[in-house]
Amino acid sequence: MRIAPPPPPPRGLFPFLSDPPRDAHVAISLVSFAHRPSSAGSAFYDYTARYGAVREEDRITLRESMFGEYDFLNIRPKGQVLKTPEERAADEVKKVIFDELSAKLGLSSLLDLPLVALSNGQTRRARIVKAILGQPELLLLDEPLTGLDVNSRPTLLSVLRSLHEARRPRIIRGLRMQDPIPDWITHLALVSDGRVFTGTKEEVLATQELHKTTEDGSISIDATALTKRTVDEGKPVVVLRNVNVAYGERKVLQSINWTIREGQRWHLQGANGSGKTTLLSLLTGDHPQSYTQRDPAHLALFARDHPQSYTQRDPAHLALFARPRPSIPTPHLRALIGVVSPELANAYPRRAQTSVWEVVGTGFDGTFVPGGESGIGWGLDGVLSDEVRRWRVGRIREVIAGLGPRAWAAAEEEVENEGRRRASRVRLVDGALADVDETFARRAFVDLSPGEQSVVLLMRALVGHPQLVLLDEMWAGMDDRMVRAARRYLREGGGVGRDQAVVVVSHWEEEVPWTTQDGLYRFKLHDGVGTQV
């Protein structure tokens, strides 16, 4: 980041570190939950490896990975090296902090589990604890509540409040426009259109009148209600019967029974660590145990051929698009499912020359490497007809028009008009993109902000009109304009159709684009047990 003109010496950019002079790299700690940085390079890494955890590096525990540098945990004893009384006293202080924070944030029982087995919310809590252990003078937390379940949020906010009141450390929180502002926050810096408005909380809110808490529906958009379907309508897209997932004695999912039908909208709920990510990995066919959930016909044959080995019980059964997982080639499955998730976002390669258009185009075949004429992929058979090629090009233009910069501007205009005139649906003109969207389509994906990258990955998930759409923490990093535009596109802008099934994973009820009045269903996990609510 470059600041011009630079703050003048001697106090510089951080006046509170000037007397006596302290190193900003030591005194300031940033915990950001944005997507994989561009510096991570262009390589793709297999984010599904967490479900197997068979490699030696996958066995590294949370204690070793996050807190291995702290000798008081006795992870890597320093042999015969004796510590000074001051070092021992500092260790005692950190150990008290560690024990207290681990207990409050529900990490104590997770410390010796493999890091790859933890949920996103659990890992986020651990990263915050690690930052606090460093005893910075200033702690920057970017969207710390995103991905945390409803029970974890008050606990974390209570911890942050106690730290704030003691000023050890001072805290700056990055909030989304739709996030509620804690009462202990005293000052705000509102970033809008490249400008920053600062002042006390009351001053900024009074002058801007932009922030609304989630209780008043700040990100909800009135729309024509989705016709409510009964449970019996629509062809089954996913069927789970008595499905279990376990790692040795540790049961992650237990007797899951869930049917997802075309046209249905589902909200998958559950606390951090309840099994949501594992359940999604079954729906995508990524989990190794998705192959072992046999269909009844297979079990009947097994019972006939191996009567001594078969035990009578309700068989486990997983069907994806009316077929058992082993019978569906993985490339075919990738094309049938559109996915947005933190794991995919972090794994997606950041190649220097890959454009937004090309990233969106990889969604047709579910790949991670652009290819084919015009960056629209090769198709499962390696050949695209002229008709399919024209449809793919047109479809990329449609999703960029529906979710791109022009749609953001329309959403912002609606806010400025205070809802008196609803923004019209953004459409293509003679099949062509608006100039602002065309420019966006040519931009390098790696150069986009985290919020823009989230929007592009949502475009990628929707572009192929897949039969099943899985949206896990899809709003990560998006600003209010992007969220409004995306909600409108999903509800009424052609983002998903009546023949597609959608599962939304979010800890925030108000972030789900649909409501029960629209026909929304809910499936809740608690300690690996699922129920429809």
Short mmCIF file of C-alpha atoms in Angstrom, two decimals:
data_model
loop_
_atom_site.label_atom_id
_atom_site.label_comp_id
_atom_site.label_asym_id
_atom_site.label_seq_id
_atom_site.Cartn_x
_atom_site.Cartn_y
_atom_site.Cartn_z
CA MET A 1 0.00 0.00 0.00
CA ARG A 2 1.30 3.48 -0.88
CA ILE A 3 0.07 6.59 0.95
CA ALA A 4 0.58 9.94 -0.74
CA PRO A 5 1.70 12.31 0.53
CA PRO A 6 3.47 10.23 3.17
CA PRO A 7 2.94 11.22 6.80
CA PRO A 8 5.74 13.55 7.83
CA PRO A 9 8.42 12.53 10.35
CA PRO A 10 9.13 12.24 13.16
CA ARG A 11 5.79 10.66 14.14
CA GLY A 12 5.06 9.10 10.73
CA LEU A 13 2.16 6.81 9.85
CA PHE A 14 1.80 5.38 13.38
CA PRO A 15 2.24 8.23 15.88
CA PHE A 16 1.51 6.01 18.88
CA LEU A 17 4.64 3.97 18.06
CA SER A 18 6.97 6.98 17.97
CA ASP A 19 7.76 7.49 21.65
CA PRO A 20 9.71 5.39 22.32
CA PRO A 21 10.15 4.15 18.70
CA ARG A 22 8.72 0.64 18.12
CA ASP A 23 8.70 -1.61 15.10
CA ALA A 24 5.25 -1.54 13.45
CA HIS A 25 5.74 -5.11 12.19
CA VAL A 26 5.95 -6.28 15.81
CA ALA A 27 3.48 -3.90 17.43
CA ILE A 28 0.67 -4.33 14.88
CA SER A 29 -1.01 -7.62 14.03
CA LEU A 30 -3.45 -8.17 11.14
CA VAL A 31 -5.85 -11.11 11.03
CA SER A 32 -7.54 -11.13 7.65
CA PHE A 33 -9.89 -13.78 6.34
CA ALA A 34 -9.72 -12.65 2.73
CA HIS A 35 -9.14 -15.15 -0.05
CA ARG A 36 -5.75 -16.57 -0.98
CA PRO A 37 -3.38 -13.65 -1.71
CA SER A 38 -1.94 -13.09 -5.16
CA SER A 39 1.52 -13.75 -3.74
CA ALA A 40 0.48 -17.37 -3.22
CA GLY A 41 1.18 -17.99 -6.90
CA SER A 42 -0.58 -19.76 -9.72
CA ALA A 43 -0.47 -23.35 -8.45
CA PHE A 44 -3.66 -25.21 -7.58
CA TYR A 45 -3.71 -27.21 -4.37
CA ASP A 46 -6.14 -30.01 -3.64
CA TYR A 47 -8.50 -28.62 -1.01
CA THR A 48 -10.25 -32.01 -0.76
CA ALA A 49 -7.18 -33.54 0.91
CA ARG A 50 -8.60 -32.51 4.30
CA TYR A 51 -11.19 -35.29 4.04
CA GLY A 52 -8.54 -37.98 3.93
CA ALA A 53 -5.74 -36.53 6.06
CA VAL A 54 -3.46 -39.41 5.19
CA ARG A 55 -0.31 -37.50 4.34
CA GLU A 56 2.17 -36.85 7.13
CA GLU A 57 1.76 -33.07 6.80
CA ASP A 58 -2.01 -33.50 7.14
CA ARG A 59 -1.52 -35.01 10.62
CA ILE A 60 -0.18 -31.76 12.06
CA THR A 61 -2.46 -30.76 14.91
CA LEU A 62 -3.94 -27.37 15.69
CA ARG A 63 -1.62 -27.16 18.71
CA GLU A 64 1.46 -27.75 16.55
CA SER A 65 0.43 -25.62 13.60
CA MET A 66 -0.94 -22.53 15.30
CA PHE A 67 0.88 -22.50 18.60
CA GLY A 68 4.04 -24.54 18.06
CA GLU A 69 6.31 -21.54 18.58
CA TYR A 70 5.22 -21.22 22.22
CA ASP A 71 7.47 -23.30 24.43
CA PHE A 72 5.07 -23.23 27.38
CA LEU A 73 2.87 -25.72 25.51
CA ASN A 74 5.74 -28.28 25.62
CA ILE A 75 5.42 -29.02 21.92
CA ARG A 76 9.06 -28.61 21.07
CA PRO A 77 11.03 -28.38 24.33
CA LYS A 78 14.24 -26.43 24.04
CA GLY A 79 16.36 -29.08 25.71
CA GLN A 80 18.79 -27.87 28.35
CA VAL A 81 18.50 -24.19 27.47
CA LEU A 82 17.63 -22.34 30.66
CA LYS A 83 15.29 -19.38 30.51
CA THR A 84 15.80 -16.18 32.40
CA PRO A 85 13.33 -15.26 35.15
CA GLU A 86 11.89 -12.61 32.83
CA GLU A 87 11.33 -15.18 30.05
CA ARG A 88 9.68 -17.60 32.48
CA ALA A 89 7.40 -14.83 33.75
CA ALA A 90 6.44 -13.90 30.19
CA ASP A 91 5.67 -17.55 29.44
CA GLU A 92 3.42 -17.77 32.48
CA VAL A 93 1.48 -14.72 31.33
CA LYS A 94 1.04 -16.15 27.83
CA LYS A 95 0.00 -19.52 29.20
CA VAL A 96 -2.74 -17.92 31.29
CA ILE A 97 -3.91 -15.96 28.24
CA PHE A 98 -3.80 -19.09 26.08
CA ASP A 99 -5.71 -21.29 28.52
CA GLU A 100 -8.35 -18.63 29.12
CA LEU A 101 -8.93 -17.81 25.44
CA SER A 102 -8.88 -21.45 24.35
CA ALA A 103 -11.54 -22.28 26.91
CA LYS A 104 -13.72 -19.26 26.15
CA LEU A 105 -13.59 -19.79 22.38
CA GLY A 106 -14.16 -23.55 22.53
CA LEU A 107 -10.71 -24.57 21.29
CA SER A 108 -9.46 -26.62 24.24
CA SER A 109 -10.93 -29.90 22.97
CA LEU A 110 -9.67 -29.25 19.43
CA LEU A 111 -5.98 -28.65 20.10
CA ASP A 112 -4.85 -32.19 19.33
CA LEU A 113 -7.03 -32.73 16.25
CA PRO A 114 -5.46 -32.49 12.77
CA LEU A 115 -5.65 -28.92 11.51
CA VAL A 116 -7.23 -30.10 8.23
CA ALA A 117 -10.12 -31.67 10.18
CA LEU A 118 -11.28 -28.36 11.66
CA SER A 119 -14.08 -26.23 10.28
CA ASN A 120 -13.50 -22.76 8.87
CA GLY A 121 -15.01 -21.13 11.95
CA GLN A 122 -12.82 -23.13 14.33
CA THR A 123 -9.69 -22.23 12.37
CA ARG A 124 -10.65 -18.55 12.39
CA ARG A 125 -11.01 -18.56 16.17
CA ALA A 126 -7.58 -20.16 16.50
CA ARG A 127 -6.00 -17.50 14.28
CA ILE A 128 -7.45 -14.75 16.48
CA VAL A 129 -6.09 -16.44 19.62
CA LYS A 130 -2.67 -16.73 18.00
CA ALA A 131 -2.67 -13.02 17.14
CA ILE A 132 -3.62 -12.06 20.70
CA LEU A 133 -0.85 -14.28 22.10
CA GLY A 134 1.63 -12.15 20.19
CA GLN A 135 0.57 -9.28 22.49
CA PRO A 136 0.41 -6.60 19.79
CA GLU A 137 -0.36 -3.01 20.65
CA LEU A 138 -2.82 -2.77 17.76
CA LEU A 139 -4.92 -5.69 16.51
CA LEU A 140 -6.62 -5.39 13.11
CA LEU A 141 -9.45 -7.88 12.54
CA ASP A 142 -11.01 -7.98 9.08
CA GLU A 143 -14.59 -9.38 9.22
CA PRO A 144 -13.88 -11.61 12.25
CA LEU A 145 -17.50 -12.80 12.60
CA THR A 146 -17.82 -14.11 9.05
CA GLY A 147 -18.02 -17.90 9.20
CA LEU A 148 -18.69 -18.03 12.96
CA ASP A 149 -21.85 -19.71 14.19
CA VAL A 150 -24.47 -17.84 16.20
CA ASN A 151 -23.19 -19.27 19.53
CA SER A 152 -19.56 -18.32 18.92
CA ARG A 153 -20.20 -14.70 17.96
CA PRO A 154 -21.24 -13.36 21.39
CA THR A 155 -18.30 -15.16 23.02
CA LEU A 156 -15.77 -13.66 20.62
CA LEU A 157 -17.33 -10.21 20.92
CA SER A 158 -17.13 -10.48 24.72
CA VAL A 159 -13.42 -11.36 24.48
CA LEU A 160 -12.77 -8.47 22.11
CA ARG A 161 -14.67 -6.09 24.34
CA SER A 162 -12.60 -7.01 27.40
CA LEU A 163 -9.41 -6.49 25.41
CA HIS A 164 -10.71 -3.17 24.09
CA GLU A 165 -11.60 -1.87 27.53
CA ALA A 166 -8.15 -2.79 28.84
CA ARG A 167 -6.55 -1.34 25.68
CA ARG A 168 -4.38 -4.45 25.49
CA PRO A 169 -4.42 -4.36 22.54
CA ARG A 170 -6.31 -1.56 20.86
CA ILE A 171 -8.63 -3.05 18.27
CA ILE A 172 -9.75 -2.01 14.80
CA ARG A 173 -12.49 -4.19 13.29
CA GLY A 174 -13.32 -4.37 9.62
CA LEU A 175 -17.09 -4.56 9.17
CA ARG A 176 -19.38 -5.12 6.24
CA MET A 177 -22.14 -2.56 5.75
CA GLN A 178 -24.75 -5.09 6.84
CA ASP A 179 -22.94 -6.05 10.06
CA PRO A 180 -24.25 -4.77 13.41
CA ILE A 181 -21.89 -2.38 15.19
CA PRO A 182 -21.02 -3.43 18.78
CA ASP A 183 -21.97 -0.85 21.38
CA TRP A 184 -18.37 -0.67 22.61
CA ILE A 185 -17.11 0.63 19.26
CA THR A 186 -16.41 4.34 19.75
CA HIS A 187 -15.20 5.56 16.33
CA LEU A 188 -15.88 4.68 12.71
CA ALA A 189 -13.98 5.05 9.46
CA LEU A 190 -16.44 4.63 6.59
CA VAL A 191 -14.84 3.78 3.24
CA SER A 192 -16.99 4.71 0.25
CA ASP A 193 -16.02 5.33 -3.39
CA GLY A 194 -12.34 5.72 -2.54
CA ARG A 195 -13.01 8.23 0.24
CA VAL A 196 -12.79 7.75 4.00
CA PHE A 197 -15.18 9.45 6.45
CA THR A 198 -14.01 9.37 10.07
CA GLY A 199 -15.39 10.45 13.41
CA THR A 200 -17.21 9.18 16.45
CA LYS A 201 -19.72 6.43 15.83
CA GLU A 202 -22.63 8.81 16.37
CA GLU A 203 -21.19 11.48 14.04
CA VAL A 204 -20.53 9.11 11.14
CA LEU A 205 -23.88 7.34 11.42
CA ALA A 206 -25.75 10.65 11.69
CA THR A 207 -24.12 12.17 8.61
CA GLN A 208 -24.04 9.10 6.37
CA GLU A 209 -27.26 7.28 7.31
CA LEU A 210 -25.93 4.26 5.46
CA HIS A 211 -25.51 1.63 8.13
CA LYS A 212 -28.45 -0.53 9.06
CA THR A 213 -28.22 -3.47 11.40
CA THR A 214 -29.26 -6.89 10.28
CA GLU A 215 -32.46 -6.72 12.33
CA ASP A 216 -34.03 -4.13 10.02
CA GLY A 217 -33.28 -6.09 6.87
CA SER A 218 -30.50 -3.91 5.48
CA ILE A 219 -29.61 -6.37 2.75
CA SER A 220 -33.05 -7.73 2.02
CA ILE A 221 -34.62 -6.94 -1.34
CA ASP A 222 -38.32 -7.16 -2.09
CA ALA A 223 -38.93 -9.54 -4.93
CA THR A 224 -41.57 -11.70 -6.48
CA ALA A 225 -41.86 -14.70 -4.21
CA LEU A 226 -40.64 -18.02 -5.45
CA THR A 227 -43.61 -20.32 -5.84
CA LYS A 228 -43.52 -22.68 -2.87
CA ARG A 229 -43.14 -26.26 -3.89
CA THR A 230 -44.23 -29.23 -1.87
CA VAL A 231 -41.69 -31.78 -0.71
CA ASP A 232 -42.93 -34.30 -3.26
CA GLU A 233 -42.40 -32.06 -6.32
CA GLY A 234 -39.29 -32.00 -8.45
CA LYS A 235 -36.93 -34.78 -9.37
CA PRO A 236 -34.44 -35.81 -6.65
CA VAL A 237 -31.02 -34.26 -7.19
CA VAL A 238 -29.43 -35.67 -4.00
CA VAL A 239 -30.69 -38.50 -1.81
CA LEU A 240 -28.99 -39.43 1.46
CA ARG A 241 -30.33 -42.31 3.55
CA ASN A 242 -28.71 -43.35 6.84
CA VAL A 243 -25.41 -41.83 5.70
CA ASN A 244 -22.52 -41.91 8.19
CA VAL A 245 -19.00 -40.52 8.10
CA ALA A 246 -16.44 -41.43 10.74
CA TYR A 247 -12.68 -41.26 11.27
CA GLY A 248 -11.93 -44.24 13.47
CA GLU A 249 -13.97 -43.76 16.64
CA ARG A 250 -14.74 -40.13 15.84
CA LYS A 251 -18.19 -39.81 14.25
CA VAL A 252 -18.60 -36.72 12.09
CA LEU A 253 -21.99 -37.46 10.50
CA GLN A 254 -24.57 -39.87 11.90
CA SER A 255 -27.57 -41.34 10.08
CA ILE A 256 -28.12 -38.39 7.75
CA ASN A 257 -31.43 -38.52 5.86
CA TRP A 258 -31.91 -35.70 3.37
CA THR A 259 -33.46 -35.38 -0.07
CA ILE A 260 -32.81 -32.31 -2.24
CA ARG A 261 -35.11 -31.86 -5.22
CA GLU A 262 -34.87 -29.66 -8.29
CA GLY A 263 -36.39 -26.23 -7.73
CA GLN A 264 -35.86 -26.32 -3.96
CA ARG A 265 -33.97 -23.71 -1.96
CA TRP A 266 -32.29 -24.97 1.22
CA HIS A 267 -30.52 -23.26 4.11
CA LEU A 268 -27.94 -25.61 5.67
CA GLN A 269 -27.43 -24.60 9.30
CA GLY A 270 -25.18 -25.73 12.13
CA ALA A 271 -22.52 -24.59 14.55
CA ASN A 272 -18.83 -24.60 13.67
CA GLY A 273 -17.65 -28.20 13.70
CA SER A 274 -21.15 -29.66 13.36
CA GLY A 275 -20.28 -31.41 10.07
CA LYS A 276 -21.50 -28.94 7.42
CA THR A 277 -18.30 -28.97 5.35
CA THR A 278 -18.14 -32.77 5.49
CA LEU A 279 -21.77 -33.01 4.39
CA LEU A 280 -21.11 -30.65 1.47
CA SER A 281 -18.13 -32.78 0.46
CA LEU A 282 -20.51 -35.73 0.14
CA LEU A 283 -22.83 -33.70 -2.06
CA THR A 284 -19.94 -32.77 -4.35
CA GLY A 285 -18.53 -36.31 -4.33
CA ASP A 286 -15.17 -35.06 -3.04
CA HIS A 287 -15.18 -37.05 0.19
CA PRO A 288 -13.63 -40.54 -0.10
CA GLN A 289 -16.48 -41.99 1.96
CA SER A 290 -19.00 -40.85 -0.65
CA TYR A 291 -17.91 -43.98 -2.55
CA THR A 292 -18.76 -46.28 0.35
CA GLN A 293 -22.38 -45.23 0.82
CA ARG A 294 -23.78 -48.10 -1.24
CA ASP A 295 -27.19 -48.24 -2.85
CA PRO A 296 -29.74 -50.92 -1.75
CA ALA A 297 -29.38 -52.93 -4.96
CA HIS A 298 -25.62 -53.24 -4.41
CA LEU A 299 -26.14 -54.35 -0.81
CA ALA A 300 -28.69 -56.96 -1.88
CA LEU A 301 -26.14 -58.45 -4.27
CA PHE A 302 -23.47 -58.32 -1.55
CA ALA A 303 -25.80 -60.11 0.89
CA ARG A 304 -26.50 -62.82 -1.67
CA ASP A 305 -22.83 -63.39 -2.56
CA HIS A 306 -21.38 -62.91 0.96
CA PRO A 307 -24.00 -64.15 3.44
CA GLN A 308 -21.44 -64.66 6.22
CA SER A 309 -20.15 -61.07 5.99
CA TYR A 310 -23.47 -59.25 5.64
CA THR A 311 -25.17 -57.87 8.75
CA GLN A 312 -28.84 -56.94 8.61
CA ARG A 313 -29.34 -53.22 9.16
CA ASP A 314 -30.72 -50.20 7.36
CA PRO A 315 -28.32 -49.69 4.47
CA ALA A 316 -26.49 -46.42 3.91
CA HIS A 317 -27.34 -44.89 0.56
CA LEU A 318 -26.06 -41.84 -1.32
CA ALA A 319 -27.38 -40.98 -4.78
CA LEU A 320 -26.21 -37.97 -6.79
CA PHE A 321 -28.43 -37.21 -9.78
CA ALA A 322 -30.09 -40.64 -9.36
CA ARG A 323 -26.75 -42.48 -9.53
CA PRO A 324 -24.36 -43.82 -6.86
CA ARG A 325 -21.08 -41.90 -6.60
CA PRO A 326 -18.82 -44.64 -8.06
CA SER A 327 -20.83 -44.64 -11.30
CA ILE A 328 -20.40 -40.91 -12.00
CA PRO A 329 -17.07 -39.80 -13.53
CA THR A 330 -15.62 -36.92 -11.52
CA PRO A 331 -15.35 -34.55 -14.55
CA HIS A 332 -19.04 -35.14 -15.26
CA LEU A 333 -19.93 -34.43 -11.64
CA ARG A 334 -17.95 -31.18 -11.69
CA ALA A 335 -20.09 -29.95 -14.59
CA LEU A 336 -23.34 -30.79 -12.78
CA ILE A 337 -22.55 -28.86 -9.58
CA GLY A 338 -21.76 -25.17 -9.13
CA VAL A 339 -19.81 -24.46 -5.95
CA VAL A 340 -18.82 -21.38 -3.97
CA SER A 341 -16.85 -22.11 -0.79
CA PRO A 342 -13.93 -20.75 1.25
CA GLU A 343 -11.88 -23.84 0.33
CA LEU A 344 -12.43 -23.40 -3.40
CA ALA A 345 -11.75 -19.67 -3.20
CA ASN A 346 -8.41 -20.25 -1.50
CA ALA A 347 -7.45 -23.07 -3.84
CA TYR A 348 -8.29 -21.34 -7.11
CA PRO A 349 -5.04 -20.46 -8.95
CA ARG A 350 -4.01 -16.80 -9.20
CA ARG A 351 -2.28 -16.82 -12.58
CA ALA A 352 -1.01 -13.43 -13.69
CA GLN A 353 -2.64 -13.38 -17.13
CA THR A 354 -5.94 -15.15 -16.39
CA SER A 355 -8.87 -12.79 -17.03
CA VAL A 356 -12.24 -12.57 -15.32
CA TRP A 357 -13.85 -13.92 -18.51
CA GLU A 358 -11.60 -16.99 -18.44
CA VAL A 359 -12.22 -17.70 -14.75
CA VAL A 360 -15.98 -17.55 -15.31
CA GLY A 361 -15.57 -19.83 -18.34
CA THR A 362 -13.98 -22.58 -16.23
CA GLY A 363 -17.37 -22.99 -14.54
CA PHE A 364 -18.91 -24.80 -17.50
CA ASP A 365 -16.70 -27.87 -17.04
CA GLY A 366 -15.83 -27.31 -13.36
CA THR A 367 -12.12 -27.00 -14.10
CA PHE A 368 -9.45 -24.68 -12.73
CA VAL A 369 -7.49 -24.05 -15.92
CA PRO A 370 -8.96 -21.89 -18.71
CA GLY A 371 -9.08 -23.50 -22.13
CA GLY A 372 -10.86 -23.77 -25.41
CA GLU A 373 -11.69 -21.17 -28.01
CA SER A 374 -12.73 -17.85 -26.44
CA GLY A 375 -11.94 -19.24 -22.95
CA ILE A 376 -15.22 -21.19 -22.70
CA GLY A 377 -13.77 -24.66 -22.07
CA TRP A 378 -13.58 -27.81 -24.15
CA GLY A 379 -16.67 -29.68 -23.00
CA LEU A 380 -16.68 -33.16 -21.49
CA ASP A 381 -16.17 -34.75 -24.91
CA GLY A 382 -13.46 -32.31 -25.98
CA VAL A 383 -15.61 -30.88 -28.78
CA LEU A 384 -18.22 -28.09 -28.67
CA SER A 385 -20.82 -27.61 -31.37
CA ASP A 386 -21.35 -24.13 -32.79
CA GLU A 387 -24.67 -23.92 -30.97
CA VAL A 388 -23.14 -24.81 -27.59
CA ARG A 389 -20.23 -22.44 -28.21
CA ARG A 390 -22.62 -19.56 -28.91
CA TRP A 391 -24.65 -20.43 -25.80
CA ARG A 392 -21.57 -20.47 -23.59
CA VAL A 393 -20.35 -17.09 -24.87
CA GLY A 394 -23.80 -15.60 -24.35
CA ARG A 395 -24.10 -17.13 -20.90
CA ILE A 396 -20.81 -15.61 -19.72
CA ARG A 397 -22.06 -12.22 -20.88
CA GLU A 398 -25.32 -12.75 -19.01
CA VAL A 399 -23.72 -13.52 -15.64
CA ILE A 400 -21.20 -10.68 -15.97
CA ALA A 401 -24.04 -8.29 -16.80
CA GLY A 402 -26.13 -9.59 -13.91
CA LEU A 403 -23.37 -9.56 -11.29
CA GLY A 404 -20.78 -7.10 -12.62
CA PRO A 405 -19.99 -3.40 -12.06
CA ARG A 406 -23.07 -2.13 -13.91
CA ALA A 407 -25.30 -4.18 -11.60
CA TRP A 408 -23.41 -2.85 -8.57
CA ALA A 409 -24.06 0.72 -9.72
CA ALA A 410 -27.76 -0.04 -10.16
CA ALA A 411 -27.92 -1.46 -6.63
CA GLU A 412 -26.17 1.61 -5.23
CA GLU A 413 -28.58 3.88 -7.09
CA GLU A 414 -31.48 2.09 -5.43
CA VAL A 415 -29.98 2.76 -2.00
CA GLU A 416 -29.46 6.44 -2.82
CA ASN A 417 -33.10 6.69 -3.89
CA GLU A 418 -34.05 5.13 -0.53
CA GLY A 419 -36.06 2.45 -2.25
CA ARG A 420 -38.46 4.92 -3.93
CA ARG A 421 -37.49 3.57 -7.33
CA ARG A 422 -36.32 0.01 -7.55
CA ALA A 423 -33.37 -0.69 -9.78
CA SER A 424 -34.35 -2.38 -12.99
CA ARG A 425 -32.86 -5.70 -13.94
CA VAL A 426 -29.58 -5.20 -15.78
CA ARG A 427 -29.81 -6.65 -19.26
CA LEU A 428 -27.56 -7.09 -22.26
CA VAL A 429 -28.04 -4.64 -25.11
CA ASP A 430 -28.06 -6.47 -28.45
CA GLY A 431 -26.16 -9.29 -26.74
CA ALA A 432 -23.22 -7.05 -25.85
CA LEU A 433 -21.81 -6.04 -22.49
CA ALA A 434 -21.80 -2.46 -21.28
CA ASP A 435 -18.39 -0.81 -21.50
CA VAL A 436 -17.84 -0.99 -17.73
CA ASP A 437 -18.64 -4.72 -17.70
CA GLU A 438 -16.52 -5.38 -20.79
CA THR A 439 -13.56 -3.71 -19.08
CA PHE A 440 -14.16 -5.78 -15.97
CA ALA A 441 -14.29 -9.00 -18.02
CA ARG A 442 -10.79 -8.27 -19.38
CA ARG A 443 -9.24 -7.54 -15.98
CA ALA A 444 -6.81 -10.03 -14.47
CA PHE A 445 -8.45 -12.09 -11.74
CA VAL A 446 -5.34 -11.85 -9.58
CA ASP A 447 -5.61 -8.03 -9.51
CA LEU A 448 -9.17 -7.93 -8.16
CA SER A 449 -10.11 -7.11 -4.59
CA PRO A 450 -11.26 -10.02 -2.37
CA GLY A 451 -14.88 -8.92 -2.81
CA GLU A 452 -14.56 -8.76 -6.59
CA GLN A 453 -12.96 -12.20 -6.62
CA SER A 454 -15.91 -13.54 -4.60
CA VAL A 455 -18.31 -12.13 -7.17
CA VAL A 456 -16.35 -13.71 -10.05
CA LEU A 457 -16.34 -17.12 -8.34
CA LEU A 458 -20.11 -16.78 -7.88
CA MET A 459 -20.36 -16.08 -11.62
CA ARG A 460 -18.29 -19.20 -12.22
CA ALA A 461 -20.63 -21.32 -10.08
CA LEU A 462 -23.74 -20.10 -11.92
CA VAL A 463 -22.58 -19.80 -15.52
CA GLY A 464 -23.13 -23.42 -16.57
CA HIS A 465 -26.70 -23.51 -15.20
CA PRO A 466 -25.79 -26.58 -13.06
CA GLN A 467 -28.48 -28.80 -11.61
CA LEU A 468 -27.14 -28.28 -8.06
CA VAL A 469 -25.73 -25.00 -6.71
CA LEU A 470 -23.88 -24.98 -3.36
CA LEU A 471 -23.22 -21.51 -1.91
CA ASP A 472 -21.03 -21.65 1.20
CA GLU A 473 -20.18 -18.22 2.70
CA MET A 474 -20.71 -16.66 -0.72
CA TRP A 475 -20.75 -13.06 0.53
CA ALA A 476 -17.15 -13.14 1.85
CA GLY A 477 -15.45 -9.80 1.19
CA MET A 478 -18.32 -8.34 -0.88
CA ASP A 479 -19.44 -4.77 -0.24
CA ASP A 480 -23.08 -3.79 0.11
CA ARG A 481 -23.52 -2.99 -3.60
CA MET A 482 -22.24 -6.43 -4.61
CA VAL A 483 -24.42 -8.20 -2.06
CA ARG A 484 -27.55 -6.36 -3.21
CA ALA A 485 -26.81 -7.05 -6.87
CA ALA A 486 -26.10 -10.73 -6.19
CA ARG A 487 -29.28 -11.19 -4.13
CA ARG A 488 -31.36 -9.61 -6.88
CA TYR A 489 -29.71 -11.76 -9.55
CA LEU A 490 -30.28 -14.96 -7.58
CA ARG A 491 -33.89 -14.16 -6.76
CA GLU A 492 -35.20 -12.63 -9.94
CA GLY A 493 -32.39 -11.90 -12.36
CA GLY A 494 -31.96 -15.32 -13.96
CA GLY A 495 -29.15 -16.47 -11.70
CA VAL A 496 -30.88 -19.76 -10.86
CA GLY A 497 -33.96 -21.31 -12.41
CA ARG A 498 -36.89 -23.43 -11.28
CA ASP A 499 -35.11 -26.56 -12.50
CA GLN A 500 -32.07 -25.98 -10.26
CA ALA A 501 -31.62 -26.90 -6.59
CA VAL A 502 -29.75 -24.47 -4.33
CA VAL A 503 -28.16 -25.03 -0.91
CA VAL A 504 -26.97 -21.93 0.99
CA VAL A 505 -24.61 -22.30 3.94
CA SER A 506 -24.53 -19.31 6.27
CA HIS A 507 -24.59 -18.59 9.99
CA TRP A 508 -26.62 -15.45 9.28
CA GLU A 509 -30.31 -16.04 8.56
CA GLU A 510 -30.64 -12.67 6.86
CA GLU A 511 -27.89 -13.51 4.36
CA VAL A 512 -29.97 -16.23 2.69
CA PRO A 513 -31.55 -14.75 -0.46
CA TRP A 514 -34.83 -16.59 0.13
CA THR A 515 -37.22 -16.84 3.08
CA THR A 516 -39.74 -19.42 4.22
CA GLN A 517 -42.39 -17.34 2.45
CA ASP A 518 -40.46 -18.00 -0.76
CA GLY A 519 -40.46 -21.73 -0.14
CA LEU A 520 -37.14 -21.98 1.71
CA TYR A 521 -36.39 -25.24 3.51
CA ARG A 522 -33.92 -25.64 6.38
CA PHE A 523 -31.66 -28.55 7.30
CA LYS A 524 -29.79 -28.27 10.61
CA LEU A 525 -26.78 -30.22 11.85
CA HIS A 526 -26.00 -30.67 15.54
CA ASP A 527 -23.03 -32.83 16.51
CA GLY A 528 -23.27 -34.68 13.21
CA VAL A 529 -27.00 -35.40 13.43
CA GLY A 530 -29.22 -33.72 10.84
CA THR A 531 -32.87 -32.73 11.01
CA GLN A 532 -35.19 -30.76 8.74
CA VAL A 533 -36.52 -27.73 10.65
#
